[in-house]
Short mmCIF file of C-alpha atoms and ligand atoms in Angstrom, two decimals:
data_model
loop_
_atom_site.label_atom_id
_atom_site.label_comp_id
_atom_site.label_asym_id
_atom_site.label_seq_id
_atom_site.Cartn_x
_atom_site.Cartn_y
_atom_site.Cartn_z
CA MET A 68 -57.35 1.79 -71.54
CA SER A 69 -57.16 5.23 -72.25
CA SER A 70 -54.41 7.46 -71.23
CA LEU A 71 -54.64 10.56 -69.29
CA PRO A 72 -54.77 14.11 -70.77
CA VAL A 73 -51.87 16.67 -70.64
CA PHE A 74 -52.12 18.59 -67.27
CA ASP A 75 -49.78 20.63 -65.01
CA TYR A 76 -49.26 18.91 -61.87
CA VAL A 77 -48.70 20.34 -58.24
CA ASN A 78 -47.65 19.08 -54.53
CA ALA A 79 -48.95 21.41 -52.09
CA THR A 80 -48.01 21.12 -48.87
CA SER A 81 -50.54 23.03 -46.51
CA PRO A 82 -54.32 23.36 -47.40
CA ALA A 83 -53.91 27.29 -47.84
CA GLU A 84 -51.37 26.76 -50.59
CA ALA A 85 -53.35 23.68 -51.89
CA MET A 86 -56.26 26.36 -52.03
CA GLY A 87 -54.20 29.04 -53.69
CA GLN A 88 -53.41 26.55 -56.82
CA LEU A 89 -56.91 26.33 -57.33
CA GLY A 90 -59.34 28.03 -60.03
CA ALA A 91 -62.05 29.83 -60.59
CA GLY A 92 -63.57 27.23 -62.99
CA TRP A 93 -63.92 23.29 -62.59
CA SER A 94 -61.73 23.26 -65.82
CA GLU A 95 -58.54 24.70 -64.35
CA ALA A 96 -57.61 22.83 -61.65
CA ALA A 97 -58.69 19.69 -59.50
CA LEU A 98 -57.78 18.79 -56.30
CA TYR A 99 -55.67 15.14 -56.43
CA ALA A 100 -56.17 13.00 -52.94
CA GLY A 101 -56.45 9.33 -53.88
CA GLY A 102 -57.02 9.91 -57.29
CA VAL A 103 -59.66 6.70 -57.63
CA ASP A 104 -62.00 8.70 -58.95
CA LEU A 105 -60.26 11.75 -60.53
CA LEU A 106 -58.08 9.73 -63.14
CA ASP A 107 -61.20 7.36 -63.53
CA LEU A 108 -62.85 10.59 -65.08
CA MET A 109 -60.21 11.74 -66.63
CA LYS A 110 -59.06 8.68 -68.65
CA GLU A 111 -62.62 8.59 -69.80
CA ARG A 112 -62.05 11.90 -71.09
CA LEU A 113 -65.16 13.12 -68.93
CA TYR A 114 -63.12 15.57 -67.22
CA GLU A 115 -60.08 17.32 -68.24
CA PRO A 116 -58.67 20.27 -65.79
CA LYS A 117 -55.49 21.83 -66.25
CA LYS A 118 -54.02 21.31 -63.46
CA LEU A 119 -53.62 18.71 -60.31
CA VAL A 120 -53.11 19.90 -57.20
CA ASN A 121 -51.99 16.71 -55.39
CA ILE A 122 -52.97 17.28 -51.36
CA LYS A 123 -51.42 14.02 -49.79
CA THR A 124 -48.42 16.32 -49.59
CA ALA A 125 -50.21 18.30 -46.96
CA PRO A 126 -49.94 16.28 -43.47
CA SER A 127 -51.88 18.36 -41.54
CA LEU A 128 -54.87 16.78 -43.37
CA LYS A 129 -54.47 13.38 -42.48
CA TYR A 130 -55.78 12.61 -38.83
CA ILE A 131 -58.43 10.76 -36.67
CA LYS A 132 -58.82 12.21 -32.92
CA VAL A 133 -61.35 10.94 -30.65
CA GLU A 134 -62.05 13.58 -27.53
CA ASN A 135 -64.89 13.96 -25.05
CA GLY A 136 -67.01 11.66 -27.79
CA GLU A 137 -66.53 14.21 -30.89
CA VAL A 138 -65.07 12.52 -33.77
CA ARG A 139 -62.52 14.94 -35.90
CA ILE A 140 -61.27 13.09 -38.84
CA GLY A 141 -58.96 14.62 -41.70
CA PRO A 142 -60.24 14.65 -45.38
CA LEU A 143 -56.60 12.65 -46.35
CA VAL A 144 -57.61 9.49 -43.95
CA THR A 145 -57.93 6.27 -46.47
CA LEU A 146 -60.84 4.14 -46.10
CA ALA A 147 -58.95 1.38 -45.12
CA GLU A 148 -57.94 3.36 -42.25
CA ILE A 149 -61.23 4.25 -41.12
CA ALA A 150 -62.07 0.93 -41.39
CA ALA A 151 -58.93 -0.39 -38.89
CA HIS A 152 -59.22 2.65 -36.59
CA PRO A 153 -59.97 0.13 -33.19
CA GLU A 154 -61.46 3.40 -31.09
CA LEU A 155 -64.15 3.80 -33.97
CA GLN A 156 -64.93 0.20 -34.46
CA LYS A 157 -66.09 -0.05 -31.50
CA SER A 158 -67.76 3.90 -30.70
CA HIS A 159 -68.88 4.44 -34.30
CA PRO A 160 -69.31 1.01 -35.80
CA ALA A 161 -71.49 1.56 -38.58
CA LEU A 162 -68.83 4.23 -40.23
CA ALA A 163 -66.13 2.05 -39.69
CA ARG A 164 -68.61 -1.07 -41.88
CA ALA A 165 -69.31 1.22 -44.14
CA ALA A 166 -65.83 1.96 -45.04
CA GLY A 167 -64.98 -1.76 -44.71
CA LYS A 168 -67.35 -2.40 -47.13
CA ALA A 169 -66.79 0.09 -49.92
CA ALA A 170 -64.59 -1.56 -52.95
CA THR A 171 -61.43 -3.67 -52.79
CA PRO A 172 -58.83 -4.01 -50.01
CA GLN A 173 -56.42 -1.84 -53.04
CA ILE A 174 -58.90 0.77 -53.55
CA ARG A 175 -59.55 1.36 -49.59
CA ASN A 176 -55.97 1.76 -49.21
CA LEU A 177 -55.83 4.60 -51.84
CA ALA A 178 -59.40 6.11 -51.30
CA THR A 179 -59.72 9.07 -49.21
CA ILE A 180 -62.82 9.97 -47.18
CA GLY A 181 -62.77 13.15 -48.78
CA GLY A 182 -62.73 11.39 -51.99
CA ASN A 183 -64.94 9.35 -51.44
CA LEU A 184 -67.60 12.17 -50.26
CA CYS A 185 -67.24 13.98 -53.73
CA GLN A 186 -66.36 11.07 -56.40
CA ARG A 187 -68.97 11.21 -59.15
CA PRO A 188 -71.91 9.60 -59.70
CA ARG A 189 -71.26 5.75 -61.11
CA CYS A 190 -74.12 5.81 -63.77
CA TRP A 191 -72.86 4.09 -66.73
CA TYR A 192 -74.80 6.61 -69.33
CA PHE A 193 -72.79 9.28 -67.08
CA ARG A 194 -69.48 7.44 -67.42
CA SER A 195 -70.17 7.14 -70.97
CA GLU A 196 -68.30 9.80 -73.11
CA ASP A 197 -71.10 8.40 -75.73
CA PHE A 198 -74.50 9.36 -74.29
CA PRO A 199 -74.48 13.30 -73.25
CA CYS A 200 -76.64 13.32 -70.07
CA MET A 201 -78.08 16.25 -68.16
CA ARG A 202 -75.26 15.80 -65.90
CA LYS A 203 -72.72 16.22 -68.52
CA GLY A 204 -74.69 19.25 -70.04
CA GLY A 205 -77.20 17.27 -72.15
CA GLU A 206 -81.12 17.21 -72.47
CA LYS A 207 -81.88 13.86 -71.23
CA CYS A 208 -81.41 11.28 -68.46
CA PHE A 209 -80.79 8.16 -70.62
CA ALA A 210 -81.21 5.95 -67.38
CA LYS A 211 -84.79 7.19 -66.79
CA GLU A 212 -85.77 4.98 -69.97
CA GLY A 213 -82.68 2.90 -70.32
CA GLU A 214 -80.85 0.25 -67.72
CA ASN A 215 -81.93 1.54 -64.98
CA ARG A 216 -81.73 -1.76 -62.76
CA TYR A 217 -79.40 -0.04 -60.37
CA HIS A 218 -80.38 3.66 -60.24
CA ALA A 219 -82.83 5.46 -57.97
CA ILE A 220 -86.17 4.09 -56.63
CA PHE A 221 -86.93 7.73 -55.27
CA THR A 222 -87.47 9.64 -58.15
CA GLU A 223 -90.45 12.00 -57.29
CA GLY A 224 -89.32 15.19 -59.19
CA GLU A 225 -86.40 14.44 -60.02
CA PRO A 226 -84.59 15.01 -63.84
CA CYS A 227 -81.41 12.47 -63.60
CA VAL A 228 -81.88 9.16 -61.54
CA ILE A 229 -78.85 8.44 -60.37
CA VAL A 230 -77.88 6.85 -56.74
CA HIS A 231 -75.73 8.46 -54.63
CA PRO A 232 -72.10 6.02 -54.59
CA SER A 233 -69.90 7.36 -51.59
CA ALA A 234 -70.24 4.39 -48.39
CA ALA A 235 -69.53 6.77 -45.89
CA GLY A 236 -71.69 9.24 -46.73
CA VAL A 237 -74.26 7.35 -45.80
CA ALA A 238 -73.23 6.36 -42.64
CA LEU A 239 -72.03 9.54 -42.10
CA VAL A 240 -75.63 11.16 -42.71
CA ALA A 241 -76.91 8.92 -40.25
CA PHE A 242 -73.97 10.08 -37.36
CA GLY A 243 -75.89 13.79 -38.24
CA ALA A 244 -71.99 14.89 -39.39
CA GLN A 245 -71.07 18.17 -40.29
CA LEU A 246 -67.92 19.00 -43.04
CA LYS A 247 -65.48 21.76 -42.04
CA ILE A 248 -65.36 23.46 -46.12
CA ALA A 249 -62.19 26.29 -46.47
CA SER A 250 -62.04 28.68 -49.66
CA SER A 251 -60.42 32.05 -50.07
CA SER A 252 -63.13 33.64 -48.26
CA GLY A 253 -62.62 31.59 -45.17
CA GLU A 254 -64.49 28.71 -43.57
CA ARG A 255 -67.53 27.38 -43.39
CA THR A 256 -69.13 24.73 -41.65
CA VAL A 257 -72.35 22.43 -43.18
CA ASP A 258 -74.50 19.99 -41.88
CA ILE A 259 -73.87 16.89 -44.39
CA GLU A 260 -77.50 16.60 -45.07
CA LYS A 261 -76.99 19.96 -46.94
CA PHE A 262 -73.49 19.09 -48.19
CA PHE A 263 -75.32 16.83 -50.97
CA VAL A 264 -77.45 18.47 -53.67
CA ARG A 265 -80.49 16.90 -55.45
CA PRO A 266 -80.74 16.80 -59.32
CA LYS A 267 -83.91 19.02 -59.03
CA ASP A 268 -81.69 21.37 -57.28
CA ASN A 269 -78.84 21.25 -59.34
CA VAL A 270 -78.46 18.59 -62.13
CA ARG A 271 -74.85 18.96 -62.65
CA ARG A 272 -73.20 18.75 -59.20
CA GLU A 273 -73.77 16.65 -56.54
CA ASN A 274 -72.60 18.37 -53.29
CA VAL A 275 -72.13 22.30 -52.49
CA LEU A 276 -68.52 22.31 -53.47
CA GLY A 277 -67.12 25.25 -55.12
CA PRO A 278 -64.15 25.24 -57.36
CA LYS A 279 -61.88 26.60 -55.02
CA ASP A 280 -63.25 24.96 -52.01
CA LEU A 281 -61.61 22.46 -50.01
CA ILE A 282 -62.76 20.33 -47.31
CA THR A 283 -60.56 20.17 -43.83
CA GLU A 284 -62.43 17.84 -41.96
CA ILE A 285 -65.56 15.85 -40.99
CA VAL A 286 -66.80 16.24 -37.46
CA ILE A 287 -69.04 13.35 -36.00
CA PRO A 288 -70.76 15.14 -32.99
CA ALA A 289 -70.50 14.34 -29.60
CA SER A 290 -74.19 14.22 -29.45
CA ALA A 291 -73.55 10.59 -31.10
CA ALA A 292 -71.46 9.37 -28.56
CA GLY A 293 -72.52 6.32 -26.90
CA MET A 294 -75.33 5.93 -29.86
CA ALA A 295 -75.68 2.33 -31.25
CA SER A 296 -75.60 2.00 -34.91
CA ALA A 297 -75.01 -0.38 -37.56
CA TYR A 298 -74.61 -0.80 -41.40
CA ILE A 299 -75.30 -3.63 -43.89
CA LYS A 300 -74.69 -3.30 -47.64
CA ILE A 301 -76.34 -5.58 -50.26
CA ARG A 302 -74.01 -6.39 -53.27
CA GLU A 303 -74.32 -8.87 -55.98
CA LYS A 304 -71.02 -10.28 -55.99
CA GLN A 305 -69.48 -10.85 -52.85
CA SER A 306 -65.55 -10.37 -53.83
CA TYR A 307 -66.42 -6.97 -53.97
CA ASP A 308 -69.37 -4.92 -55.53
CA TRP A 309 -70.80 -1.56 -55.46
CA PRO A 310 -74.02 -1.92 -53.09
CA LEU A 311 -77.92 -2.66 -54.42
CA ALA A 312 -78.85 -1.19 -51.31
CA ASP A 313 -77.18 -0.27 -48.53
CA VAL A 314 -78.70 1.33 -44.88
CA ALA A 315 -76.92 2.67 -42.27
CA VAL A 316 -78.45 3.24 -38.45
CA VAL A 317 -77.46 5.18 -35.68
CA ALA A 318 -80.02 5.14 -32.45
CA LYS A 319 -80.14 6.09 -28.86
CA LEU A 320 -81.67 3.18 -27.59
CA SER A 321 -83.16 3.34 -23.73
CA GLY A 322 -83.31 -0.52 -22.44
CA ALA A 323 -85.13 -2.17 -24.96
CA ASN A 324 -86.62 0.73 -26.89
CA VAL A 325 -85.76 3.32 -29.65
CA GLU A 326 -85.29 6.79 -27.92
CA ALA A 327 -84.73 8.09 -31.11
CA CYS A 328 -82.67 7.34 -34.36
CA ARG A 329 -81.62 8.08 -38.30
CA ILE A 330 -82.29 5.21 -41.00
CA VAL A 331 -80.47 5.99 -44.37
CA LEU A 332 -80.82 4.61 -47.57
CA GLY A 333 -77.92 4.69 -50.15
CA SER A 334 -78.21 3.54 -53.67
CA ALA A 335 -81.53 4.34 -53.18
CA ALA A 336 -81.84 7.74 -54.55
CA PRO A 337 -79.49 10.80 -55.67
CA VAL A 338 -78.88 11.55 -52.39
CA PRO A 339 -78.52 9.34 -49.05
CA HIS A 340 -81.67 9.42 -48.19
CA ARG A 341 -83.32 9.35 -44.85
CA ALA A 342 -86.49 7.27 -44.02
CA THR A 343 -87.93 9.82 -41.44
CA GLU A 344 -91.46 8.48 -41.46
CA ALA A 345 -89.72 4.79 -40.34
CA GLU A 346 -87.57 7.12 -37.57
CA GLU A 347 -90.64 9.23 -36.45
CA PHE A 348 -92.82 5.24 -36.48
CA LEU A 349 -89.84 3.89 -33.92
CA LYS A 350 -89.60 6.52 -31.44
CA GLY A 351 -90.12 4.93 -27.88
CA LYS A 352 -91.15 1.76 -29.04
CA PRO A 353 -89.63 -1.65 -28.21
CA LEU A 354 -86.56 -2.44 -30.92
CA ASN A 355 -87.95 -6.00 -32.04
CA GLU A 356 -88.89 -7.83 -35.10
CA GLU A 357 -92.49 -6.48 -35.53
CA ASN A 358 -91.61 -3.11 -35.17
CA ALA A 359 -88.47 -3.54 -36.84
CA ALA A 360 -90.80 -4.67 -39.89
CA ARG A 361 -92.64 -2.03 -39.83
CA ALA A 362 -90.00 0.51 -39.98
CA GLY A 363 -88.70 -1.63 -43.33
CA GLU A 364 -92.33 -0.71 -44.93
CA LEU A 365 -92.58 3.06 -44.01
CA ALA A 366 -89.13 3.11 -45.20
CA VAL A 367 -89.71 2.37 -49.07
CA LYS A 368 -93.71 3.58 -48.66
CA ASP A 369 -93.14 6.61 -51.31
CA ALA A 370 -90.48 5.00 -53.42
CA SER A 371 -91.21 5.35 -57.20
CA PRO A 372 -88.81 2.52 -58.85
CA LEU A 373 -88.39 2.52 -62.87
CA GLU A 374 -88.90 -0.15 -64.76
CA GLN A 375 -86.07 -2.54 -64.04
CA ASN A 376 -85.71 -1.81 -60.40
CA ALA A 377 -88.74 -2.59 -58.69
CA TYR A 378 -86.94 -5.39 -56.81
CA LYS A 379 -84.93 -2.91 -54.54
CA VAL A 380 -88.25 -1.61 -52.85
CA PRO A 381 -88.49 -5.19 -50.85
CA LEU A 382 -84.34 -5.51 -50.88
CA PHE A 383 -85.09 -2.45 -48.88
CA LYS A 384 -87.31 -3.02 -46.61
CA THR A 385 -85.59 -6.64 -45.27
CA VAL A 386 -82.11 -4.34 -44.99
CA VAL A 387 -84.23 -1.94 -43.15
CA ARG A 388 -85.47 -4.14 -40.58
CA ARG A 389 -81.92 -6.32 -40.60
CA THR A 390 -79.88 -3.31 -39.72
CA LEU A 391 -82.05 -2.24 -36.94
CA LEU A 392 -82.10 -5.41 -35.51
CA ALA A 393 -77.93 -5.74 -35.84
CA LEU A 394 -78.32 -2.77 -33.66
CA LYS A 395 -78.54 -4.76 -30.46
CA GLU A 396 -75.39 -6.74 -31.56
CA THR A 397 -73.62 -3.08 -32.04
CA LYS A 398 -74.40 -0.63 -29.51
CA ALA A 399 -71.55 1.77 -28.63
CA SER A 400 -68.52 0.87 -26.04
C1 FAD B 202 -63.77 -1.06 -58.88
C2 FAD B 202 -64.53 0.26 -57.49
C3 FAD B 202 -65.39 -0.43 -56.87
C4 FAD B 202 -65.29 0.62 -55.96
N1 FAD B 202 -66.88 0.31 -54.68
C5 FAD B 202 -67.09 1.61 -53.96
C6 FAD B 202 -68.22 1.18 -52.77
O1 FAD B 202 -68.39 -0.03 -53.01
N2 FAD B 202 -68.15 2.17 -52.21
C7 FAD B 202 -68.17 3.54 -52.35
O2 FAD B 202 -68.13 4.23 -51.47
N3 FAD B 202 -66.74 3.81 -53.21
C8 FAD B 202 -66.60 2.62 -53.85
N4 FAD B 202 -65.51 3.29 -54.88
C9 FAD B 202 -65.03 4.72 -55.23
C10 FAD B 202 -63.97 4.90 -54.43
O3 FAD B 202 -64.13 4.73 -53.14
C11 FAD B 202 -63.66 6.06 -54.77
O4 FAD B 202 -63.62 6.36 -56.22
C12 FAD B 202 -62.58 7.35 -53.78
O5 FAD B 202 -63.24 7.02 -52.29
C13 FAD B 202 -62.38 8.35 -54.23
O6 FAD B 202 -61.39 9.05 -53.13
P1 FAD B 202 -59.84 9.32 -53.54
O7 FAD B 202 -59.35 10.00 -52.65
O8 FAD B 202 -59.49 8.45 -54.28
O9 FAD B 202 -60.63 10.80 -54.62
P2 FAD B 202 -60.19 11.39 -55.74
O10 FAD B 202 -60.36 10.87 -56.71
O11 FAD B 202 -58.47 11.78 -55.45
O12 FAD B 202 -61.53 12.77 -55.90
C14 FAD B 202 -62.94 12.30 -56.38
C15 FAD B 202 -62.84 13.83 -55.87
O13 FAD B 202 -63.15 14.56 -55.00
C16 FAD B 202 -62.15 15.57 -54.90
N5 FAD B 202 -61.51 15.57 -53.35
C17 FAD B 202 -60.94 14.94 -52.84
N6 FAD B 202 -60.59 15.36 -51.79
C18 FAD B 202 -61.04 16.99 -51.58
C19 FAD B 202 -61.39 17.25 -50.48
N7 FAD B 202 -60.82 17.63 -49.42
N8 FAD B 202 -62.09 18.65 -50.58
C20 FAD B 202 -62.82 18.33 -51.71
N9 FAD B 202 -62.51 17.57 -52.81
C21 FAD B 202 -61.98 16.89 -53.17
C22 FAD B 202 -61.10 15.71 -55.90
O14 FAD B 202 -61.28 16.90 -56.83
C23 FAD B 202 -62.44 14.99 -57.05
O15 FAD B 202 -63.08 15.83 -57.36
C24 FAD B 202 -64.82 2.16 -56.31
C25 FAD B 202 -64.56 2.22 -57.10
C26 FAD B 202 -64.13 1.50 -58.08
C27 FAD B 202 -62.79 1.65 -59.01
#
């Protein structure tokens, strides 16, 4: 295993103190939460910030509050804490399940939801220092014509074909969450769908954060309260693995009918992918086997898979269908 490059280390006790330690460029300083992804990138010499700003010493960033149907989560809450939260398990099962299915128990105990949303892609060309890919400032996406069985199937117009890695991100897009982001110039609120960035808009970054930004809160609006939700992840190895396909669905059910829903595919595109045509199709229709299967077909209608990952198209059809049908068992209480 590689050793870490030399860096300065600061314990920040508040968000303000953390922001004060950040610099104008990514190479100056990095926020250090669970460290699962950050230290990996540093050991691989893919990222060498001069300073790590530990935010685990800022207790005000760690809480889960559920009030009047609105859920507010501090970025330092771990995936394990979200998965085990009794209220979220009942009210927002897709989020609790997505968090509980990610990685391994040891990693979930360390990994924070803020870091999970900001982790860098797992593309093996990006992760290897031997491949100067576009995301690292090179000229080429090696996955397009290389080993691409785990890559995107929604690739139209994209210069790079990574898949979005965050399980929590997939569920939070389905819930229409918002992120509060603080920087030295104040705080802004960003819809999570606008937080993630497509390669065609910026091939070097996966989200809108700048080097001086800090996610201070994740908010699931009260409008999502009482919705049914489900999350299913398909992986090759059952002990732990990244998803081949994962799907989160959040729906407003009226008796047997779907009044409205959001269907989000993970591991399908460089950002969590909304299946909007399938969502529209289901509006006002009964949630049955036939309609769920049709929604599955519509969800992958515009896919343009790569040479080695066409298997994901029928896989997603099935996972969308199964996740929709699972809503019946996971209605929020
Ligand atoms: C073997 C393995 C399997 C995995 N499987 C899965 C999986 O199935 N699903 C899945 O979703 N993930 C998976 N992961 C990834 C893992 O969940 C993430 O690496 C982890 O969630 C990152 O969280 P962290 O707190 O450790 O972040 P860190 O590594 O500390 O930070 C990651 C990035 O986020 C930035 N950051 C952290 N907090 C904030 C904040 N509040 N505001 C702004 N920026 C911030 C950091 O500066 C850094 O750039 C896996 C990882 C491994 C090693």
